[in-house]
mmCIF file of C-alpha atoms in Angstrom:
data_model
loop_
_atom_site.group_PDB
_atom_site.id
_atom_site.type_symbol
_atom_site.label_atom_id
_atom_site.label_comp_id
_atom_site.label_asym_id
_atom_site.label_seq_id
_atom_site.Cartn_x
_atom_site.Cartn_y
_atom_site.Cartn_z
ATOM 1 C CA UNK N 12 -18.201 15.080 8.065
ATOM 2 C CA UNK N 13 -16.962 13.400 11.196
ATOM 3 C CA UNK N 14 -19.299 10.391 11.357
ATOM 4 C CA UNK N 15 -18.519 9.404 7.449
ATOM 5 C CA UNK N 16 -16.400 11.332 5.649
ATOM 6 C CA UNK N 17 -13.371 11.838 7.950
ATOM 7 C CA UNK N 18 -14.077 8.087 9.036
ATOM 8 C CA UNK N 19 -14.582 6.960 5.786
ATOM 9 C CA UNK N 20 -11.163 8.591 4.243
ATOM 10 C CA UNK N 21 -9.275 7.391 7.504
ATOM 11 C CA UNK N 22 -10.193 3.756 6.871
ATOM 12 C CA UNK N 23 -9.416 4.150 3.022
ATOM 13 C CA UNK N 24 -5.660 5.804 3.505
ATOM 14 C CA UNK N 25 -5.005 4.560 7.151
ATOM 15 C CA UNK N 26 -4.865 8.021 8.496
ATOM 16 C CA UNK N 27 -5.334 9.964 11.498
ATOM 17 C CA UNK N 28 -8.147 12.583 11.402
ATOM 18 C CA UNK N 29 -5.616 15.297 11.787
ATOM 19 C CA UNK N 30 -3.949 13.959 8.666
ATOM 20 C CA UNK N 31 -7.359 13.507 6.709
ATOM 21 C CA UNK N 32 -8.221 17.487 7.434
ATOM 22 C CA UNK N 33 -4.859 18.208 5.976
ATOM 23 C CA UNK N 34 -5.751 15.651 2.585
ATOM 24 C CA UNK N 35 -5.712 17.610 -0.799
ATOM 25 C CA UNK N 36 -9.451 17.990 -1.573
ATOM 26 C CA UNK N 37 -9.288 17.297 -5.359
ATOM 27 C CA UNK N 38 -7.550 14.150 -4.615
ATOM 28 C CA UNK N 39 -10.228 12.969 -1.859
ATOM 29 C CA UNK N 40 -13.177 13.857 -4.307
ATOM 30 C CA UNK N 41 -11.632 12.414 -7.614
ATOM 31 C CA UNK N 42 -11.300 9.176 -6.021
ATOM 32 C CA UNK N 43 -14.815 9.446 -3.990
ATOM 33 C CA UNK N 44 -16.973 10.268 -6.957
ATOM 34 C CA UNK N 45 -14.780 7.791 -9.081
ATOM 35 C CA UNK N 46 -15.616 4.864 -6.489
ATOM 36 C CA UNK N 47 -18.906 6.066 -6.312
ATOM 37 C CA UNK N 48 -18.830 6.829 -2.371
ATOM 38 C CA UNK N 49 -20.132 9.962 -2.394
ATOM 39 C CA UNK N 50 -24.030 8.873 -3.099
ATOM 40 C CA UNK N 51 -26.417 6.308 -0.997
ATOM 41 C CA UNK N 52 -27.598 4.510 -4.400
ATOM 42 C CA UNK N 53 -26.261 2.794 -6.796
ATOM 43 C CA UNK N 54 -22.370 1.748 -5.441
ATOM 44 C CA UNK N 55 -20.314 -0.249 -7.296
ATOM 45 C CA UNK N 56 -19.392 -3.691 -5.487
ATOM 46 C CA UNK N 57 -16.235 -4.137 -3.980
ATOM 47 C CA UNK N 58 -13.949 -7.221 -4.293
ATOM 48 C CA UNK N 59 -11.517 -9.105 -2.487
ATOM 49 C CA UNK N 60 -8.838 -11.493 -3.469
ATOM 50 C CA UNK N 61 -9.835 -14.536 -1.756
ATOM 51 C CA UNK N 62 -6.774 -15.678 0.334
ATOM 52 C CA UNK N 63 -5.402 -11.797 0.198
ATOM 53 C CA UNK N 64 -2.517 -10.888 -1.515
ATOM 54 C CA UNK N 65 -0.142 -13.373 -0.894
ATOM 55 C CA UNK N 66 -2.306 -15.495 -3.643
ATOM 56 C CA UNK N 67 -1.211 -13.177 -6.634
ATOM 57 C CA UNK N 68 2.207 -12.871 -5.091
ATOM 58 C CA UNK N 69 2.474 -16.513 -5.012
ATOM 59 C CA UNK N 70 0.600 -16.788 -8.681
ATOM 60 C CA UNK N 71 3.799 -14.360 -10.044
ATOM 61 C CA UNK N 72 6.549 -16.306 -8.199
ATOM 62 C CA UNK N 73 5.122 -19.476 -9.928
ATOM 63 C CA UNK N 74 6.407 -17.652 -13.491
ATOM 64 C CA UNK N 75 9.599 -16.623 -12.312
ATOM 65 C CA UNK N 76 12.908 -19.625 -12.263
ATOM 66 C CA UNK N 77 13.833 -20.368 -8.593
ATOM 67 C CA UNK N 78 17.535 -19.601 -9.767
ATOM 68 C CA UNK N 79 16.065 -16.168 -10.614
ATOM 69 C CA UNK N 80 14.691 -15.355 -7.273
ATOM 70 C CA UNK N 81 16.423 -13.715 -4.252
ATOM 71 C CA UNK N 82 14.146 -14.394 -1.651
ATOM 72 C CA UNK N 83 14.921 -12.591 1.832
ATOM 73 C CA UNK N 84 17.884 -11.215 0.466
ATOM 74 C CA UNK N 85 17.800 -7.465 1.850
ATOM 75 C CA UNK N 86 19.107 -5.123 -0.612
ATOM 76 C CA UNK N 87 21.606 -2.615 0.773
ATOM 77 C CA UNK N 88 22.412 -0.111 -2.132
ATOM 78 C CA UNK N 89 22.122 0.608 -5.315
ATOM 79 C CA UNK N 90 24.311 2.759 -7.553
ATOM 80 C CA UNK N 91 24.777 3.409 -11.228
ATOM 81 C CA UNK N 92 28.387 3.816 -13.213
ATOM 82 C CA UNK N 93 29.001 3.442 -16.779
ATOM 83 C CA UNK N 94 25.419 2.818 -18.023
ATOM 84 C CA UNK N 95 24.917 -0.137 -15.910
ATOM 85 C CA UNK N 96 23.255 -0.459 -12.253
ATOM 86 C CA UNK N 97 24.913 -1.795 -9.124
ATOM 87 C CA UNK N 98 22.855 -4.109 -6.512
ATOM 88 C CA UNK N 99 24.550 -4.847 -3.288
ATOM 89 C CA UNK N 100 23.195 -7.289 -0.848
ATOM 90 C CA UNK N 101 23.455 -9.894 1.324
ATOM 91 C CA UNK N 102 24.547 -11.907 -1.418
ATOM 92 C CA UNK N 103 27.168 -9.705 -2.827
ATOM 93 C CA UNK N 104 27.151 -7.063 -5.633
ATOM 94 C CA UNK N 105 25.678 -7.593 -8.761
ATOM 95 C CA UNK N 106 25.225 -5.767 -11.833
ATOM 96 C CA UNK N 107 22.182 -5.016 -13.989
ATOM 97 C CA UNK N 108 21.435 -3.112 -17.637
ATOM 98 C CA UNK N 109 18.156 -1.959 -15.888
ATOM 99 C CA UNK N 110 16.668 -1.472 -12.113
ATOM 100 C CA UNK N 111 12.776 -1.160 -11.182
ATOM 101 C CA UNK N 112 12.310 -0.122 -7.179
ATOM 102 C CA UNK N 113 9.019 -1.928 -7.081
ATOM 103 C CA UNK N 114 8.775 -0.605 -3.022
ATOM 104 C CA UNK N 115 7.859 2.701 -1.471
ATOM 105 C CA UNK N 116 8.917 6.029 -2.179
ATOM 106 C CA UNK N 117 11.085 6.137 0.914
ATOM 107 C CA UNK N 118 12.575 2.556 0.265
ATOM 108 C CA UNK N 119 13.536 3.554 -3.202
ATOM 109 C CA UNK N 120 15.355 7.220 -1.576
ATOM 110 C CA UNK N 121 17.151 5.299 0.938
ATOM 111 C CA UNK N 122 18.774 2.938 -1.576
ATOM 112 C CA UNK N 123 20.091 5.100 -3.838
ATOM 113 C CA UNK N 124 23.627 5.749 -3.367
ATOM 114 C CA UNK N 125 23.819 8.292 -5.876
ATOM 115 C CA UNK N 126 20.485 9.944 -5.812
ATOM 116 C CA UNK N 127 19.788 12.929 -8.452
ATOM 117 C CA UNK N 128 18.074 16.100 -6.957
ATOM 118 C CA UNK N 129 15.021 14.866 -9.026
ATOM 119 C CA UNK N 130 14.755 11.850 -7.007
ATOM 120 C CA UNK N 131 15.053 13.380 -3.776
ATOM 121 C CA UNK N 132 12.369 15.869 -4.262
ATOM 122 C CA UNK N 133 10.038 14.049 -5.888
ATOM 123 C CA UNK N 134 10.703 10.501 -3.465
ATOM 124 C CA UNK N 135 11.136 12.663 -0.928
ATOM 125 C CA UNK N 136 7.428 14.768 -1.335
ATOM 126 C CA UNK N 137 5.490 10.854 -0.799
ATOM 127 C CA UNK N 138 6.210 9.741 2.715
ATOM 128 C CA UNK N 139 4.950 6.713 4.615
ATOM 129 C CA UNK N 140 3.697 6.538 7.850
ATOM 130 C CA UNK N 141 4.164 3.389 10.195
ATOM 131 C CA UNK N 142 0.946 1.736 11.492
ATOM 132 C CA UNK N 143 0.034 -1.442 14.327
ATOM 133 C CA UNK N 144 -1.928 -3.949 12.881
ATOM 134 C CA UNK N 145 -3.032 -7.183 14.910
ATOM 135 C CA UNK N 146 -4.790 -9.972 14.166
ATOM 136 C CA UNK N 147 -6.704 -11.527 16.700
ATOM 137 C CA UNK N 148 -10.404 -12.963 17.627
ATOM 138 C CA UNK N 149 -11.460 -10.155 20.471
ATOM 139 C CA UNK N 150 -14.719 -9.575 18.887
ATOM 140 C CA UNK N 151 -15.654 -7.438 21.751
ATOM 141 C CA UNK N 152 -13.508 -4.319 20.159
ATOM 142 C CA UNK N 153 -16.150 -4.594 17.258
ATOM 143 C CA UNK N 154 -19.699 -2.559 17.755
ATOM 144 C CA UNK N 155 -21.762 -3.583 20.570
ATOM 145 C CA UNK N 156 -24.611 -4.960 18.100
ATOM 146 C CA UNK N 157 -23.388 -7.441 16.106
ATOM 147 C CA UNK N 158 -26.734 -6.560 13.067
ATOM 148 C CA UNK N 159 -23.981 -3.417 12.676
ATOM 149 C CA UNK N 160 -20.759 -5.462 12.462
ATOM 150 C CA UNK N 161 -19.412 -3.778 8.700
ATOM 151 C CA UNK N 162 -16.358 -5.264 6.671
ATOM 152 C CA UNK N 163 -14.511 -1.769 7.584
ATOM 153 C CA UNK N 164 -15.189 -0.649 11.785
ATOM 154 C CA UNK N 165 -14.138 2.645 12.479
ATOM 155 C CA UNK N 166 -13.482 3.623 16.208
ATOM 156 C CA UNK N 167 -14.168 7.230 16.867
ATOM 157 C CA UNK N 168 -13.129 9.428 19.753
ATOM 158 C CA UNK N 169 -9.311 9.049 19.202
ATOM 159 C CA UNK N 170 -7.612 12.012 19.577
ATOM 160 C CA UNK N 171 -7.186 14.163 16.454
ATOM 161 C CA UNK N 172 -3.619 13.673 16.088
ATOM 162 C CA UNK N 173 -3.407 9.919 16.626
ATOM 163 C CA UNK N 174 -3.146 7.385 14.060
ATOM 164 C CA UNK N 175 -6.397 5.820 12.752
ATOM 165 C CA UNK N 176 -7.766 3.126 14.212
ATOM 166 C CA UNK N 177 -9.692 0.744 12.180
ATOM 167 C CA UNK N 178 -10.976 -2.955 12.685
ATOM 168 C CA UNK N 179 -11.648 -5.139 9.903
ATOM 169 C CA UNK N 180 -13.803 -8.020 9.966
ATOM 170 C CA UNK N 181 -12.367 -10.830 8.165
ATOM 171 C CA UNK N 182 -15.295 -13.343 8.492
ATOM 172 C CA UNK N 183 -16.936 -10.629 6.367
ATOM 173 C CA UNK N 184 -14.364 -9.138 4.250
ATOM 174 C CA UNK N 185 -13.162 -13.042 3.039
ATOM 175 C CA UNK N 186 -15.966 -15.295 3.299
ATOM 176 C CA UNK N 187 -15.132 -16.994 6.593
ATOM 177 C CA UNK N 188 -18.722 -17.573 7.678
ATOM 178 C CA UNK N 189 -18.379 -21.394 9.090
ATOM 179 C CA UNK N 190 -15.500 -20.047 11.136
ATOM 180 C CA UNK N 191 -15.830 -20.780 14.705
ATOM 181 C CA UNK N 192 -14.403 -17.365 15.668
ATOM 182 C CA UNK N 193 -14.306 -14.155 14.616
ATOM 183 C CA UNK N 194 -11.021 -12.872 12.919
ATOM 184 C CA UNK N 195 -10.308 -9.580 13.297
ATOM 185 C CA UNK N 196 -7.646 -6.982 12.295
ATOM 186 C CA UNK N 197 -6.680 -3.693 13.772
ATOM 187 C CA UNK N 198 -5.162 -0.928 13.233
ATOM 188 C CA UNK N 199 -3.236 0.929 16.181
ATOM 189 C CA UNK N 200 -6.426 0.718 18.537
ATOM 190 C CA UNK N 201 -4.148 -2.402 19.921
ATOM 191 C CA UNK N 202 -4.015 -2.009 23.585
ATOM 192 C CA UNK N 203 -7.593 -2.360 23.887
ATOM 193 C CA UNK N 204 -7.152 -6.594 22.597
ATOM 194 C CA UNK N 205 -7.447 -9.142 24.887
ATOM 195 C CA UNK N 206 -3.796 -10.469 24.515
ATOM 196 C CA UNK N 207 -5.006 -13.919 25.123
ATOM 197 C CA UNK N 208 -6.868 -13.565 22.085
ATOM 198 C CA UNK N 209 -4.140 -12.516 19.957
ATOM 199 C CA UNK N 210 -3.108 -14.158 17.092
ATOM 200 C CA UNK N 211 0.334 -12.257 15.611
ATOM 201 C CA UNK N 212 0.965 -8.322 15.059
ATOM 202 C CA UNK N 213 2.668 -6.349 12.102
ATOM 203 C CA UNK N 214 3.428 -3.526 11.407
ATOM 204 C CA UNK N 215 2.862 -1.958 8.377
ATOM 205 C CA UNK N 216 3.478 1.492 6.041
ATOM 206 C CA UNK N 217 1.213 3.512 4.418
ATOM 207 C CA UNK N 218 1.673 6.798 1.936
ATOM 208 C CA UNK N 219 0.846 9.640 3.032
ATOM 209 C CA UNK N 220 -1.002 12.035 0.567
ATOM 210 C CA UNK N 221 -0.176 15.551 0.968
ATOM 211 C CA UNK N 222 -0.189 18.883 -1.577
ATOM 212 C CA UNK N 223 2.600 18.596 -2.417
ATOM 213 C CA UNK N 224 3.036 14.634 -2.961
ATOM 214 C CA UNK N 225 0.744 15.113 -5.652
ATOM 215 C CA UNK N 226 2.700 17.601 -7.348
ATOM 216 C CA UNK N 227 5.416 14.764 -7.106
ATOM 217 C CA UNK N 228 3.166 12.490 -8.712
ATOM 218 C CA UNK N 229 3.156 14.382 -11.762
ATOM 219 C CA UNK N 230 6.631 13.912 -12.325
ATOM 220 C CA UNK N 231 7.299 10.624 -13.067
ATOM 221 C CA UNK N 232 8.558 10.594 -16.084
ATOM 222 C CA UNK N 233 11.129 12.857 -14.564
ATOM 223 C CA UNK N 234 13.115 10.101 -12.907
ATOM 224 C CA UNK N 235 11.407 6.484 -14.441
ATOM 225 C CA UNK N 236 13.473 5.163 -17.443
ATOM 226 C CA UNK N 237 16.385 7.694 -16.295
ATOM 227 C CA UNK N 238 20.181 6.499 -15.755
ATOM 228 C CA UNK N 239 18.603 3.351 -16.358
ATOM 229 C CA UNK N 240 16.191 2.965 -13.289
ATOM 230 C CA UNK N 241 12.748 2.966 -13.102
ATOM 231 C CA UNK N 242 9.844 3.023 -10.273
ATOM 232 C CA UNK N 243 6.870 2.007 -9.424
ATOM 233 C CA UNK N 244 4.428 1.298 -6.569
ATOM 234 C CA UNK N 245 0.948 2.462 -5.438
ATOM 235 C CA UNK N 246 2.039 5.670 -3.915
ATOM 236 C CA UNK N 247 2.091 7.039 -7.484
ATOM 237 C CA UNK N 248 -1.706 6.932 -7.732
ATOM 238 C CA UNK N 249 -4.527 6.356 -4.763
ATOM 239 C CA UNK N 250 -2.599 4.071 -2.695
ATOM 240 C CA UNK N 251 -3.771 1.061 -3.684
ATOM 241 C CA UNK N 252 -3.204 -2.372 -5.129
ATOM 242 C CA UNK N 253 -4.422 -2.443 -8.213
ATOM 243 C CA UNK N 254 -2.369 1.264 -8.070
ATOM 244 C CA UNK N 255 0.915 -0.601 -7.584
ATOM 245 C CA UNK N 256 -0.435 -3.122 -10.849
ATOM 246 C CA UNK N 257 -0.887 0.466 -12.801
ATOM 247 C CA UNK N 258 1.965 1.732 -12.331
ATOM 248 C CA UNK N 259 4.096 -1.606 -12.868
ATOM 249 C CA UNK N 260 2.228 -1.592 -16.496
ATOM 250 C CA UNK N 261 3.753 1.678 -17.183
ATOM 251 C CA UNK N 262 7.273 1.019 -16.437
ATOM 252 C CA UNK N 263 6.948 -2.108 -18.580
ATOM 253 C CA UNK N 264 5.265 -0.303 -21.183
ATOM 254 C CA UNK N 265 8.212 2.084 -20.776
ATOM 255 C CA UNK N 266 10.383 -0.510 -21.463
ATOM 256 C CA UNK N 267 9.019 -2.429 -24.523
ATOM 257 C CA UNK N 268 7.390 -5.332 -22.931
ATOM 258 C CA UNK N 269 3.835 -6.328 -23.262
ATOM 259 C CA UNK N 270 1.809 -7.861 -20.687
ATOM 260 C CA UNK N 271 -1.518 -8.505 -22.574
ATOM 261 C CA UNK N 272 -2.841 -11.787 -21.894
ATOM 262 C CA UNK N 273 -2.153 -14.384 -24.382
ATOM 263 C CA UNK N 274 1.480 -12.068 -24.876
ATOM 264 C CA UNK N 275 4.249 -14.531 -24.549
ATOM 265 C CA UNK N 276 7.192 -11.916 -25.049
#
């Protein structure tokens, strides 16, 4: 349990250990037996987008007219009247048939202006915890022997109730093997980086997956495609990428539009 499981499920979700003994067990061993993690033989290979995920990012702006993008344009509020949605932002207040939050659960809560009872208990049951992450090329922060450097490096002997601390290995986890360092990223294990070796920090936010989150998961349909908004985001599944892609299909399924390839409506 504590040398692979706890680790294992900490690295996964970003979590503390504390917050891993508290996961709903159903959801941890759906999504272990379903990425076949819970036997020695026969695991599926894991993938990377090479260049991470600003490549699709950048792939989907590429489809989208410049005109049509509002790029670091923080939205402020958003509030529906008369069948028709309300954006406020930097740029002003504009007005929309439809809105998708494409963000977290708790982005999506604190930009409603008007938000039903429905979408504060079920936004409201999914929060997201904040997390350090720094990149850097302090190699010595990875295991002593370098025959046991792993894509994922988890560091045990935190406390229970501290946040997870992970390093990835970049050389590994994106092909970087005529690199003439080692690239690194942690998480929250930062004051242990030789800040002469740092390269920039982040933070970032990750779900956290409680009982009663996935209760909240169920309901969907009880606030998508209702006063004319609609949500998605990873935090309605496992927490992951291709999550966030999932659910995005099923609010455009929701509304009429097909995304098959070759689909030009």
């Amino acid at each position: 349990r504590d040398l692979y499981i706890i680790p294992m499920g900490a690295a996964i979700w970003s979590a503390s250990e504390e917050m891993m003994m508290a996961f709903p067990l159903y959801f941890f061993l759906r999504f272990f037996n379903n990425h076949g993690m819970l036997s020695v033989d026969d695991r599926p290979q894991w993938r990377v987008i090479s260049g991470g995920s600003q490549s699709y990012v950048r792939r989907m702006l590429e489809d989208i007219p410049e005109e049509q993008q509002f790029l670091n344009t923080p939205v402020t509020g958003v509030s529906r009247t008369g069948g028709k949605v309300q954006v406020l932002s930097a740029r002003g207040e504009r007005e929309y048939d439809q809105v998708i939050f494409a963000c977290h659960s708790d982005q999506a809560l604190q930009l409603l202006t008007d938000a039903t009872q429905n979408e504060r208990d079920i936004l409201g049951a999914i929060p997201y915890k904040m997390n350090d992450v720094v990149l850097h090329t302090d190699s010595s922060i990875l295991p002593k022997r370098k025959k046991v450097w792993a894509s994922w490096n988890y560091h045990i002997g935190q406390k229970d109730q501290d946040c997870v601390a992970v390093t990835y290995y970049m050389n590994r986890l994106q092909n970087f093997h005529h690199a003439p360092v080692d690239f690194c990223v942690t998480l929250n294990k930062t004051r242990d980086i030789n800040p002469d070796k740092i390269i920039r920090k982040f933070r970032y936010a990750h779900p956290v997956f409680t009982l009663e989150g996935m209760q909240a998961q169920k309901r969907h349909g009880d606030i998508s495609g209702r006063m004319n908004t609609h949500f998605c985001g990873a935090y309605w599944f496992n927490g992951f990428h291709e999550d966030g892609v999932r659910s995005a299909l099923r609010v455009t399924e929701a509304l009429g539009v097909s995304l098959d390839a070759g689909d030009a409506g």
